[in-house]
């Protein structure tokens, strides 16, 4: 059975909706007595649901209840867009709740959760509602289907509270015969996939315009995915793999395979796999109303390159519009994705989305085997597949083409007059200075919302993920001005050597610099000591927020939920640092203090969740950094700059750090405490 209504809080035997009889579907109406008896015990608190005349949602039946759903499919987008519009249009919270309950048993469950989540995120009266994490609602998107059989047994035999967590095996999608499997821990990480899903929920490319239009959303599409690529490439270097090859020849066989081992509980079907050396073909699937040729994608690509090389796009009124130094990347992001903000969908098409779509149907492009799309066709699962990174490396290199047409930063743009970074280091418990340590950790997530078991109660899945020992940045800044100054401290880290072990040229290295943190600093005249903990990062969210379940418990006080939704977007803290190697992976830590006068964005962000703002922005606010995203590494460096040291001005500094990996597995309860630094 599909997921249960999302509003039912944890301990859900105790709360049930009092649904008007007219809301029950025919199927459930005939079984109403039995269903009510299941939830209708004396101590159940009933939430009354107002009976309304809901606008017709007959259109939603164009997507069957047991089918898979993907926003990359234009038909699905249209249906979802209409439903989001209806949910956003409900006048009061009570009406919205009523419509949501009405839709629950009438709409495809994947589409339902997507639309409901977008509506909750964008309605002003639901900002306080917690959004359930997708791995709780649809655990089948995140773990080996074998887990569910065990979970069912456990739930049947053992009462809630005494159930043993079911372990998700570590190497279940492939063996080491496939060298790509070495980075499966990154691709299949639950937190990373949840971050990516949440990001696309916050920045939908389709739907009502007020939902799509957000400050610099096209640029953030570029930057957030650029960082995914930088991080994945670093992870590859740590595992003796070469950098990702962009997927640019769409007619060549694709060596990377992916066998997901996921079963859709909704569709009762296995997600399709892609064997090695699959070849892309034109797609023609009347059932999904999808028909396009590889040539269509090639035409869109050529027009996009023409726009980049001439420095101007053509809008849908036939006018040429310059790609400006600051705004060009934002427009290109919307064209590339493409979002409904694309200035000319007819000319530039829908390249990135159709790359996902074409790949997701590679096993059955004309639907002769009646198969659905593979994980690359769904933002909540796409990052599991190695081809995701080849696709996004291509996207990234298109954006870099544009960045190359822009002037390099001059030393004047980079420096901060009379502000010098005089020393930087990393310290952590029991480690030599400038050494980062990683290890494996096991944590539990609750799957019970997504599984319809009786008897009910928590069913835990235990997964193994990368973790690092918490650490502190120590930064010494000399403010030689005789007055207080404000700066933005920008911390990045990147590999020192390439896949052949040779020093990394700066032109390459700058694209592998991963952002670790960004924060404002007040500088008094003279020497300043800045100390910043790794878990304060402006990129990440803590485990409890990624999963919002067991460790911290779900807040019961509605005021604590205030920031939860936007706040669910953020890189998982446990993946802040690449794995490193047993011997120690040589990296360069980089710190810059930039002039706040050139960084600041005047706005009030009180009460907003800002702690993952760098990758996720801030809800209903401007992106909180006026510089181009990725600054100072987003531009092509001047001809004379060949190394990171040559790039430095006095307000920047680097130090060599080593990332050491220990191949041990710790349980979360005995993991290094965050305060233990
Ligand atoms: Cu996030 Cu392709 O944009 O998956």
XYZ file of C-alpha atoms and ligand atoms in Angstrom:
681
model
C 0.000 0.000 0.000
C 1.269 3.498 -0.791
C 2.614 5.768 1.882
C 0.310 6.888 4.611
C -0.880 10.489 4.929
C 2.070 12.666 5.750
C 0.312 14.662 8.417
C -0.077 11.744 10.749
C 2.581 12.264 13.385
C 4.892 9.567 14.704
C 3.302 7.008 17.002
C 0.674 7.062 14.337
C -1.690 4.494 15.831
C -2.870 7.284 18.067
C -3.962 9.864 15.530
C -6.241 9.479 12.550
C -8.117 11.719 10.177
C -11.860 11.855 10.556
C -12.547 11.725 6.851
C -15.977 12.675 5.439
C -17.626 9.619 3.907
C -17.792 11.382 0.547
C -13.985 11.539 0.503
C -13.535 7.780 0.541
C -12.834 6.258 -2.826
C -15.266 3.584 -3.997
C -12.772 0.901 -3.176
C -12.291 2.024 0.403
C -15.928 2.932 0.927
C -16.941 -0.707 0.620
C -14.337 -1.611 3.239
C -14.834 1.433 5.398
C -15.962 -0.448 8.477
C -12.913 -2.652 8.521
C -10.535 0.261 7.900
C -12.153 2.374 10.594
C -11.994 -0.457 13.069
C -8.267 -0.652 12.456
C -7.701 2.975 13.285
C -10.778 3.633 15.304
C -9.832 2.461 18.767
C -10.951 4.441 21.746
C -7.699 6.261 22.446
C -7.277 7.494 18.899
C -7.290 11.237 18.535
C -9.355 12.192 15.535
C -8.428 15.151 13.351
C -11.622 16.434 11.757
C -11.452 17.012 8.026
C -13.728 19.659 6.581
C -15.907 18.537 3.704
C -15.323 20.707 0.667
C -16.087 20.748 -3.004
C -12.590 20.116 -4.275
C -11.718 21.314 -7.780
C -11.757 18.352 -10.143
C -8.587 16.295 -10.030
C -9.743 13.846 -12.690
C -6.709 14.813 -14.768
C -4.492 13.130 -12.163
C -5.811 9.718 -13.187
C -3.784 10.059 -16.412
C -0.982 8.708 -14.257
C -1.954 5.362 -12.761
C -1.649 4.743 -9.042
C 0.872 1.973 -9.603
C 3.111 3.764 -12.102
C 6.376 5.457 -11.470
C 6.527 9.259 -11.590
C 9.243 11.541 -12.907
C 9.367 15.276 -13.353
C 11.652 14.764 -16.314
C 8.631 13.440 -18.232
C 6.735 16.442 -19.624
C 3.337 14.793 -19.163
C 4.062 14.121 -15.499
C 5.278 17.695 -15.061
C 2.026 19.012 -16.457
C -0.070 16.886 -14.148
C 2.050 17.736 -11.124
C 1.981 21.430 -12.026
C -1.830 21.414 -12.053
C -2.041 19.616 -8.744
C 0.481 21.954 -7.122
C -1.571 24.861 -8.394
C -4.716 23.432 -6.775
C -2.981 22.784 -3.465
C -1.434 26.245 -3.440
C -4.778 27.768 -4.336
C -6.676 26.393 -1.310
C -7.644 29.467 0.648
C -7.024 28.435 4.225
C -4.915 25.858 5.968
C -8.043 23.888 6.810
C -9.035 23.806 3.141
C -5.532 22.785 2.156
C -5.582 19.937 4.655
C -8.944 18.848 3.380
C -7.805 18.874 -0.262
C -4.628 17.005 0.657
C -6.604 14.278 2.391
C -9.029 14.103 -0.536
C -6.190 13.634 -3.011
C -4.331 11.036 -0.985
C -6.123 7.970 -2.310
C -6.799 9.385 -5.766
C -3.398 10.460 -6.983
C -0.279 8.498 -7.846
C 1.599 8.300 -4.519
C 4.945 9.556 -5.860
C 3.284 12.474 -7.564
C 1.188 13.086 -4.473
C 4.168 13.357 -2.151
C 6.003 15.562 -4.627
C 3.073 17.980 -5.046
C 2.256 17.995 -1.363
C 5.894 18.724 -0.489
C 6.147 21.568 -2.997
C 2.889 22.998 -1.685
C 4.006 22.762 1.952
C 7.282 24.435 1.051
C 5.635 27.299 -0.772
C 2.428 28.056 1.151
C 2.764 30.740 3.763
C 0.527 28.904 6.251
C 2.464 25.627 6.166
C 5.934 26.929 6.846
C 5.742 25.272 10.242
C 4.860 21.824 8.979
C 7.606 19.256 8.952
C 8.240 17.675 5.606
C 8.813 13.954 5.978
C 12.116 12.807 4.585
C 11.708 10.839 1.432
C 13.643 7.872 2.752
C 11.012 7.473 5.457
C 8.080 7.752 3.060
C 9.594 5.791 0.180
C 12.407 3.733 1.668
C 12.270 1.607 -1.474
C 14.044 4.397 -3.334
C 17.049 4.148 -1.091
C 17.746 0.596 -0.115
C 18.111 -2.934 -1.309
C 14.675 -4.472 -1.699
C 15.817 -7.532 0.255
C 15.698 -5.344 3.367
C 11.909 -5.126 3.208
C 11.329 -8.841 3.386
C 13.437 -8.975 6.528
C 11.691 -5.893 7.875
C 8.295 -7.483 7.390
C 9.395 -10.601 9.246
C 10.828 -8.552 12.067
C 7.671 -6.452 12.354
C 5.456 -9.526 12.444
C 7.413 -11.325 15.093
C 8.918 -8.700 17.355
C 6.948 -5.916 19.081
C 7.856 -2.311 18.325
C 10.605 -1.120 20.629
C 12.468 -4.443 20.731
C 13.027 -4.766 17.008
C 16.570 -5.183 15.829
C 17.657 -2.797 13.066
C 17.913 -4.463 9.679
C 21.334 -3.923 8.255
C 21.633 -2.611 4.704
C 24.632 -4.445 3.323
C 27.496 -2.231 2.173
C 28.304 -3.703 -1.173
C 25.013 -4.801 -2.558
C 24.848 -3.100 -5.948
C 28.125 -4.364 -7.430
C 31.465 -5.990 -6.665
C 34.974 -4.632 -6.970
C 35.213 -6.147 -10.432
C 33.643 -2.883 -11.489
C 36.114 -0.160 -10.575
C 33.290 2.392 -10.424
C 32.023 0.513 -7.408
C 34.851 2.028 -5.357
C 32.830 5.236 -5.076
C 29.441 3.612 -4.566
C 29.521 4.767 -0.923
C 29.283 8.327 -2.237
C 26.773 7.706 -5.014
C 24.434 5.659 -2.847
C 24.783 7.681 0.327
C 21.323 8.313 1.746
C 22.127 11.822 2.924
C 23.564 12.912 -0.417
C 20.568 11.593 -2.307
C 18.189 13.258 0.136
C 20.050 16.541 -0.230
C 19.744 16.375 -4.017
C 16.047 15.509 -3.879
C 15.423 18.280 -1.372
C 17.331 20.810 -3.457
C 15.186 20.069 -6.496
C 12.069 20.325 -4.329
C 13.107 23.780 -3.165
C 14.053 24.784 -6.723
C 11.497 23.114 -8.982
C 11.983 23.847 -12.693
C 8.304 23.652 -13.426
C 4.988 24.526 -11.807
C 3.413 27.883 -11.015
C 5.808 30.741 -11.811
C 5.816 32.048 -8.245
C 7.174 28.692 -7.143
C 9.909 28.543 -9.788
C 11.102 32.138 -9.776
C 13.758 32.489 -7.090
C 16.786 34.695 -6.745
C 19.653 33.374 -8.904
C 18.076 29.907 -9.179
C 19.729 29.192 -12.563
C 23.111 30.126 -11.155
C 22.517 27.978 -8.082
C 21.637 25.026 -10.320
C 25.063 25.498 -11.864
C 26.884 25.986 -8.580
C 25.274 23.241 -6.491
C 25.902 20.681 -9.234
C 29.405 22.077 -9.853
C 30.157 21.324 -6.223
C 28.704 17.820 -6.489
C 31.105 17.241 -9.379
C 34.071 18.730 -7.519
C 33.304 16.526 -4.544
C 32.789 13.404 -6.607
C 36.028 13.987 -8.499
C 37.952 14.398 -5.224
C 36.345 11.209 -3.991
C 37.503 9.458 -7.175
C 41.069 10.655 -6.740
C 41.023 9.237 -3.215
C 40.018 5.884 -4.684
C 42.603 5.755 -7.417
C 40.131 6.593 -10.147
C 40.599 9.235 -12.800
C 38.405 12.297 -13.100
C 34.930 11.927 -14.598
C 34.828 11.922 -18.374
C 32.086 14.162 -19.621
C 29.296 12.460 -21.532
C 29.431 14.409 -24.766
C 29.298 11.827 -27.519
C 25.740 10.686 -27.199
C 26.071 8.035 -29.883
C 28.924 6.055 -28.349
C 28.271 2.972 -26.210
C 28.304 3.867 -22.512
C 30.730 1.696 -20.546
C 29.310 2.585 -17.124
C 26.626 0.161 -15.993
C 24.213 0.382 -13.108
C 22.143 -2.366 -11.527
C 20.139 -0.606 -8.840
C 18.633 -3.560 -6.866
C 15.733 -1.318 -5.963
C 12.136 -2.459 -6.114
C 9.355 0.028 -6.269
C 6.871 -0.846 -3.534
C 4.314 1.341 -5.274
C 4.704 -0.206 -8.696
C 5.671 -3.664 -7.363
C 8.384 -3.671 -10.023
C 12.148 -3.711 -10.036
C 13.804 -0.492 -11.200
C 15.410 -1.190 -14.588
C 19.155 -1.673 -14.885
C 21.592 -0.508 -17.568
C 24.203 -3.016 -18.716
C 27.641 -1.918 -19.831
C 27.971 -0.561 -23.391
C 24.339 0.397 -23.763
C 23.691 2.656 -26.725
C 21.355 5.624 -26.660
C 18.556 5.654 -29.203
C 15.762 7.968 -30.222
C 12.928 7.829 -27.735
C 9.373 7.184 -28.788
C 7.030 6.153 -26.005
C 3.440 7.124 -26.739
C 2.400 5.801 -23.337
C 4.431 8.560 -21.684
C 3.755 11.072 -24.472
C 7.500 11.294 -24.992
C 8.987 11.399 -28.448
C 12.354 12.957 -29.298
C 15.479 12.164 -31.254
C 19.110 12.376 -30.244
C 19.346 14.918 -33.033
C 16.970 17.210 -31.141
C 19.396 17.213 -28.255
C 22.298 17.863 -30.608
C 20.531 20.859 -32.131
C 19.788 22.331 -28.708
C 23.405 21.766 -27.700
C 24.745 23.519 -30.827
C 22.495 26.529 -30.262
C 23.584 26.723 -26.647
C 27.243 26.741 -27.689
C 26.517 29.360 -30.303
C 24.961 31.535 -27.610
C 27.961 31.083 -25.320
C 30.477 31.795 -28.045
C 28.700 34.893 -29.297
C 27.934 36.044 -25.766
C 24.215 36.479 -26.406
C 21.050 34.411 -26.462
C 17.989 34.891 -28.596
C 14.766 35.254 -26.659
C 11.339 34.109 -27.825
C 10.630 37.522 -29.344
C 13.642 37.106 -31.611
C 15.755 39.665 -29.728
C 19.379 39.086 -28.870
C 20.111 39.445 -25.187
C 23.671 39.687 -23.889
C 24.967 37.097 -21.438
C 26.287 39.558 -18.897
C 29.238 39.068 -16.582
C 27.078 38.687 -13.478
C 23.701 37.540 -14.844
C 24.707 35.391 -17.823
C 25.253 32.239 -15.805
C 21.789 32.548 -14.242
C 20.122 32.692 -17.658
C 22.224 29.786 -18.903
C 21.228 27.712 -15.875
C 17.559 28.192 -16.696
C 18.164 27.422 -20.385
C 20.262 24.362 -19.695
C 17.991 22.706 -17.146
C 15.522 23.849 -18.687
C 13.229 25.622 -16.246
C 10.059 27.391 -17.317
C 12.070 30.604 -16.910
C 14.078 29.713 -20.028
C 13.823 32.722 -22.340
C 13.395 30.531 -25.404
C 12.327 26.935 -24.858
C 11.651 26.412 -28.580
C 15.166 27.305 -29.593
C 17.232 25.915 -26.743
C 14.932 23.084 -25.763
C 15.194 21.130 -22.561
C 18.702 19.731 -22.752
C 19.640 18.638 -19.251
C 16.235 17.174 -18.445
C 16.157 15.276 -21.719
C 19.667 13.943 -21.145
C 18.324 12.437 -17.926
C 15.239 11.177 -19.735
C 17.028 9.648 -22.735
C 19.402 7.793 -20.419
C 16.575 6.611 -18.221
C 14.912 4.906 -21.216
C 18.050 3.489 -22.779
C 16.899 -0.067 -21.957
C 13.477 0.367 -23.587
C 13.307 3.495 -25.765
C 10.153 2.471 -27.628
C 8.399 0.779 -24.703
C 8.381 -2.591 -26.405
C 9.198 -4.291 -23.103
C 6.707 -2.197 -21.132
C 9.485 -1.065 -18.807
C 9.580 2.223 -16.944
C 12.516 4.596 -16.466
C 15.680 3.766 -14.534
C 17.020 5.657 -11.478
C 18.732 8.370 -13.576
C 15.192 9.481 -14.513
C 14.256 10.577 -11.000
C 16.039 13.282 -8.962
C 15.592 11.264 -5.782
C 17.577 8.299 -7.145
C 19.664 9.772 -9.993
C 22.838 10.277 -8.006
C 23.192 6.537 -7.409
C 24.093 5.864 -11.041
C 27.658 6.547 -12.305
C 26.210 8.046 -15.496
C 24.753 10.911 -13.436
C 28.272 12.253 -12.995
C 29.206 11.915 -16.659
C 26.011 13.767 -17.552
C 26.663 16.502 -15.035
C 30.340 16.751 -15.977
C 29.111 17.625 -19.432
C 26.671 20.195 -18.036
C 29.466 21.615 -15.898
C 31.806 21.984 -18.855
C 29.181 23.883 -20.824
C 28.910 26.338 -17.937
C 32.704 26.536 -17.758
C 32.762 27.466 -21.445
C 30.721 30.510 -20.560
C 32.889 31.301 -17.543
C 35.915 31.263 -19.823
C 34.467 34.102 -21.887
C 34.427 36.347 -18.786
C 37.397 38.450 -17.658
C 39.696 36.862 -15.058
C 39.559 38.365 -11.589
C 42.110 41.140 -11.217
C 44.190 41.210 -8.018
C 42.153 44.311 -7.063
C 38.938 42.299 -7.185
C 40.461 39.546 -5.096
C 42.390 41.461 -2.458
C 41.190 43.122 0.719
C 43.300 46.155 1.388
C 45.513 45.824 4.489
C 43.900 42.565 5.565
C 46.338 39.677 5.677
C 45.767 36.037 6.470
C 48.972 35.203 8.337
C 48.418 31.586 9.405
C 45.911 28.778 8.977
C 45.738 25.297 10.397
C 43.394 22.461 11.200
C 43.367 20.804 14.597
C 41.389 17.894 15.916
C 41.420 15.466 18.780
C 44.416 13.142 18.957
C 45.533 14.005 15.435
C 48.647 15.724 14.209
C 47.951 19.264 12.989
C 46.575 19.584 9.478
C 45.424 16.008 9.407
C 41.836 15.022 8.751
C 40.595 11.552 9.624
C 37.757 9.601 8.127
C 36.203 6.277 9.057
C 32.949 4.360 8.573
C 29.974 4.817 10.786
C 26.660 2.998 11.162
C 23.442 4.903 11.691
C 19.782 3.970 11.805
C 16.805 5.352 9.917
C 13.165 4.535 10.438
C 11.375 3.042 7.456
C 8.007 2.539 9.083
C 6.176 5.408 7.417
C 6.743 3.878 4.042
C 5.813 0.339 4.972
C 2.346 -0.762 5.809
C 2.889 -3.343 8.488
C 0.608 -4.506 11.205
C 1.548 -4.582 13.995
C 2.858 -1.067 13.520
C 5.720 0.847 15.097
C 9.289 1.663 14.135
C 11.246 -0.564 11.807
C 14.845 0.519 11.622
C 17.326 0.165 8.804
C 21.004 0.423 9.667
C 23.277 1.814 6.992
C 26.995 2.387 6.837
C 28.335 5.729 5.716
C 31.519 7.741 5.665
C 32.245 9.980 8.649
C 35.095 12.215 9.760
C 36.544 13.209 13.111
C 35.263 16.720 13.880
C 37.921 19.406 13.606
C 38.581 23.116 14.013
C 39.934 25.708 11.606
C 42.367 28.141 13.220
C 42.826 31.283 11.190
C 45.042 34.218 12.050
C 44.190 37.490 10.381
C 46.143 40.717 10.623
C 43.948 43.749 10.095
C 46.424 46.525 9.369
C 43.708 49.114 8.993
C 43.249 51.248 12.064
C 39.560 50.538 12.266
C 37.268 47.555 12.588
C 36.598 45.711 9.355
C 34.139 43.032 8.287
C 35.109 40.195 6.009
C 33.724 36.994 4.565
C 35.807 33.984 5.396
C 35.712 31.497 2.499
C 37.153 28.060 3.090
C 37.797 25.540 0.333
C 39.847 22.407 -0.063
C 41.142 20.679 -3.190
C 43.496 17.935 -4.341
C 47.182 18.748 -4.788
C 47.961 16.101 -7.351
C 46.103 14.686 -10.309
C 45.259 11.054 -11.041
C 48.809 10.409 -12.276
C 50.295 11.793 -9.085
C 51.557 14.938 -10.834
C 51.049 18.420 -9.369
C 47.606 19.671 -10.308
C 47.670 22.707 -12.636
C 45.600 25.543 -11.156
C 43.322 25.647 -14.200
C 42.139 22.141 -13.299
C 42.487 22.399 -9.553
C 40.159 25.378 -9.270
C 37.300 23.198 -10.557
C 37.968 20.582 -7.883
C 37.957 23.030 -4.977
C 35.183 21.972 -2.635
C 33.598 24.610 -0.481
C 33.809 23.686 3.203
C 32.478 26.807 4.865
C 31.669 30.489 4.446
C 30.919 32.936 7.246
C 31.178 36.576 8.216
C 34.008 37.732 10.477
C 34.508 40.957 12.420
C 38.112 42.068 12.408
C 39.473 44.424 15.023
C 42.644 46.348 14.193
C 45.721 44.173 14.674
C 45.835 40.416 15.148
C 42.639 38.370 15.095
C 42.303 34.701 15.945
C 39.391 32.956 14.281
C 38.325 29.535 15.464
C 35.587 27.724 13.635
C 34.300 24.199 14.175
C 33.730 21.857 11.239
C 30.144 21.181 12.316
C 29.289 24.877 11.997
C 29.705 24.638 8.231
C 27.530 26.781 6.008
C 27.322 23.918 3.521
C 26.097 21.104 5.683
C 23.196 20.105 7.865
C 23.573 17.734 10.798
C 22.517 14.117 10.585
C 19.428 14.805 12.681
C 18.231 17.285 10.113
C 18.983 15.135 7.113
C 17.035 12.268 8.622
C 15.021 14.032 11.300
C 14.231 10.904 13.137
C 15.782 8.839 15.808
C 18.755 10.554 17.233
C 17.252 13.856 18.216
C 13.647 12.814 18.019
C 11.103 14.701 16.031
C 10.278 18.049 17.628
C 6.805 18.039 19.064
C 6.683 21.757 19.680
C 5.453 23.353 16.477
C 7.600 26.448 17.053
C 10.696 24.310 16.777
C 9.594 23.167 13.375
C 9.677 26.662 12.049
C 12.694 26.319 9.854
C 12.521 22.647 9.104
C 11.574 22.625 5.492
C 14.109 24.821 3.832
C 16.435 23.474 6.414
C 16.140 19.935 5.101
C 18.230 21.050 2.130
C 21.957 20.822 2.848
C 24.950 18.639 2.239
C 25.040 15.900 4.889
C 27.561 16.714 7.579
C 28.951 13.176 7.465
C 30.078 13.750 3.853
C 31.810 17.104 4.402
C 35.263 15.620 3.877
C 36.327 13.232 1.102
C 37.368 9.784 2.203
C 41.117 10.282 1.780
C 43.441 7.291 1.675
C 45.122 4.974 4.120
C 48.474 6.646 3.478
C 46.958 10.136 3.555
C 45.564 12.056 0.592
C 47.484 15.301 -0.029
C 45.148 18.295 -0.250
C 45.355 22.044 -0.176
C 43.258 23.908 2.355
C 42.457 27.431 1.182
C 41.186 30.345 3.245
C 40.259 33.780 1.932
C 38.931 36.831 3.737
C 37.077 38.919 1.179
C 35.863 42.479 1.592
C 32.352 42.380 3.032
C 31.467 45.613 1.215
C 31.590 43.631 -2.017
C 29.902 40.528 -0.576
C 26.997 41.821 1.408
C 23.356 41.507 0.538
C 21.120 43.805 2.571
C 18.245 41.749 3.955
C 16.840 40.477 7.173
C 17.376 36.751 7.559
C 16.305 36.572 11.200
C 14.499 33.382 12.006
C 15.502 31.805 8.717
C 17.465 28.684 8.310
C 20.754 29.923 6.948
C 23.150 27.194 7.836
C 23.245 25.455 4.471
C 22.724 28.655 2.524
C 25.740 28.281 0.308
C 24.290 25.306 -1.596
C 20.618 25.914 -0.856
C 19.970 29.660 -0.584
C 17.519 31.085 1.961
C 13.761 30.758 1.692
C 12.045 33.761 0.105
C 15.275 35.735 0.343
C 18.086 36.724 -1.904
C 21.102 34.474 -2.174
C 23.162 35.768 0.737
C 26.435 36.463 -1.102
C 26.685 39.144 -3.787
C 29.732 37.563 -5.449
C 29.392 35.108 -8.306
C 28.757 31.660 -6.856
C 31.974 29.714 -6.500
C 34.010 32.918 -6.025
C 37.026 33.144 -6.266
C 37.390 29.904 -8.260
C 34.599 30.339 -10.782
C 36.609 32.289 -13.364
C 39.349 31.219 -15.715
C 42.637 32.444 -14.190
C 44.975 34.869 -15.949
C 47.670 33.408 -18.241
C 50.404 33.991 -15.676
C 48.634 31.939 -12.967
C 49.657 28.285 -13.108
C 49.578 27.289 -9.470
C 47.365 27.961 -6.494
C 50.191 29.911 -4.815
C 50.464 32.232 -7.810
C 46.764 32.962 -7.458
C 47.038 34.133 -3.858
C 46.773 37.722 -2.721
C 47.619 38.663 0.881
C 44.097 38.043 2.133
C 44.335 34.404 1.085
C 46.436 31.536 2.323
C 46.814 27.811 1.784
C 48.283 25.024 3.812
C 48.870 21.378 2.983
C 46.541 18.985 4.737
C 46.374 15.227 4.658
C 43.184 13.173 4.703
C 43.709 9.782 6.306
C 41.158 7.012 6.145
C 40.856 4.226 8.694
C 38.899 1.237 7.494
C 36.946 0.664 10.710
C 33.225 0.825 11.341
C 31.903 2.615 14.418
C 28.329 2.768 15.684
C 26.865 6.240 15.867
C 26.438 6.048 19.643
C 30.163 5.677 20.168
C 31.153 8.031 17.399
C 33.346 10.961 18.276
C 31.291 13.571 20.025
C 30.898 16.861 18.215
C 31.988 18.728 21.334
C 35.003 16.610 21.811
C 37.366 18.669 19.701
Cu 20.164 17.593 -10.091
Cu 20.498 16.612 -13.184
O 20.059 18.325 -11.986
O 19.898 15.968 -11.365
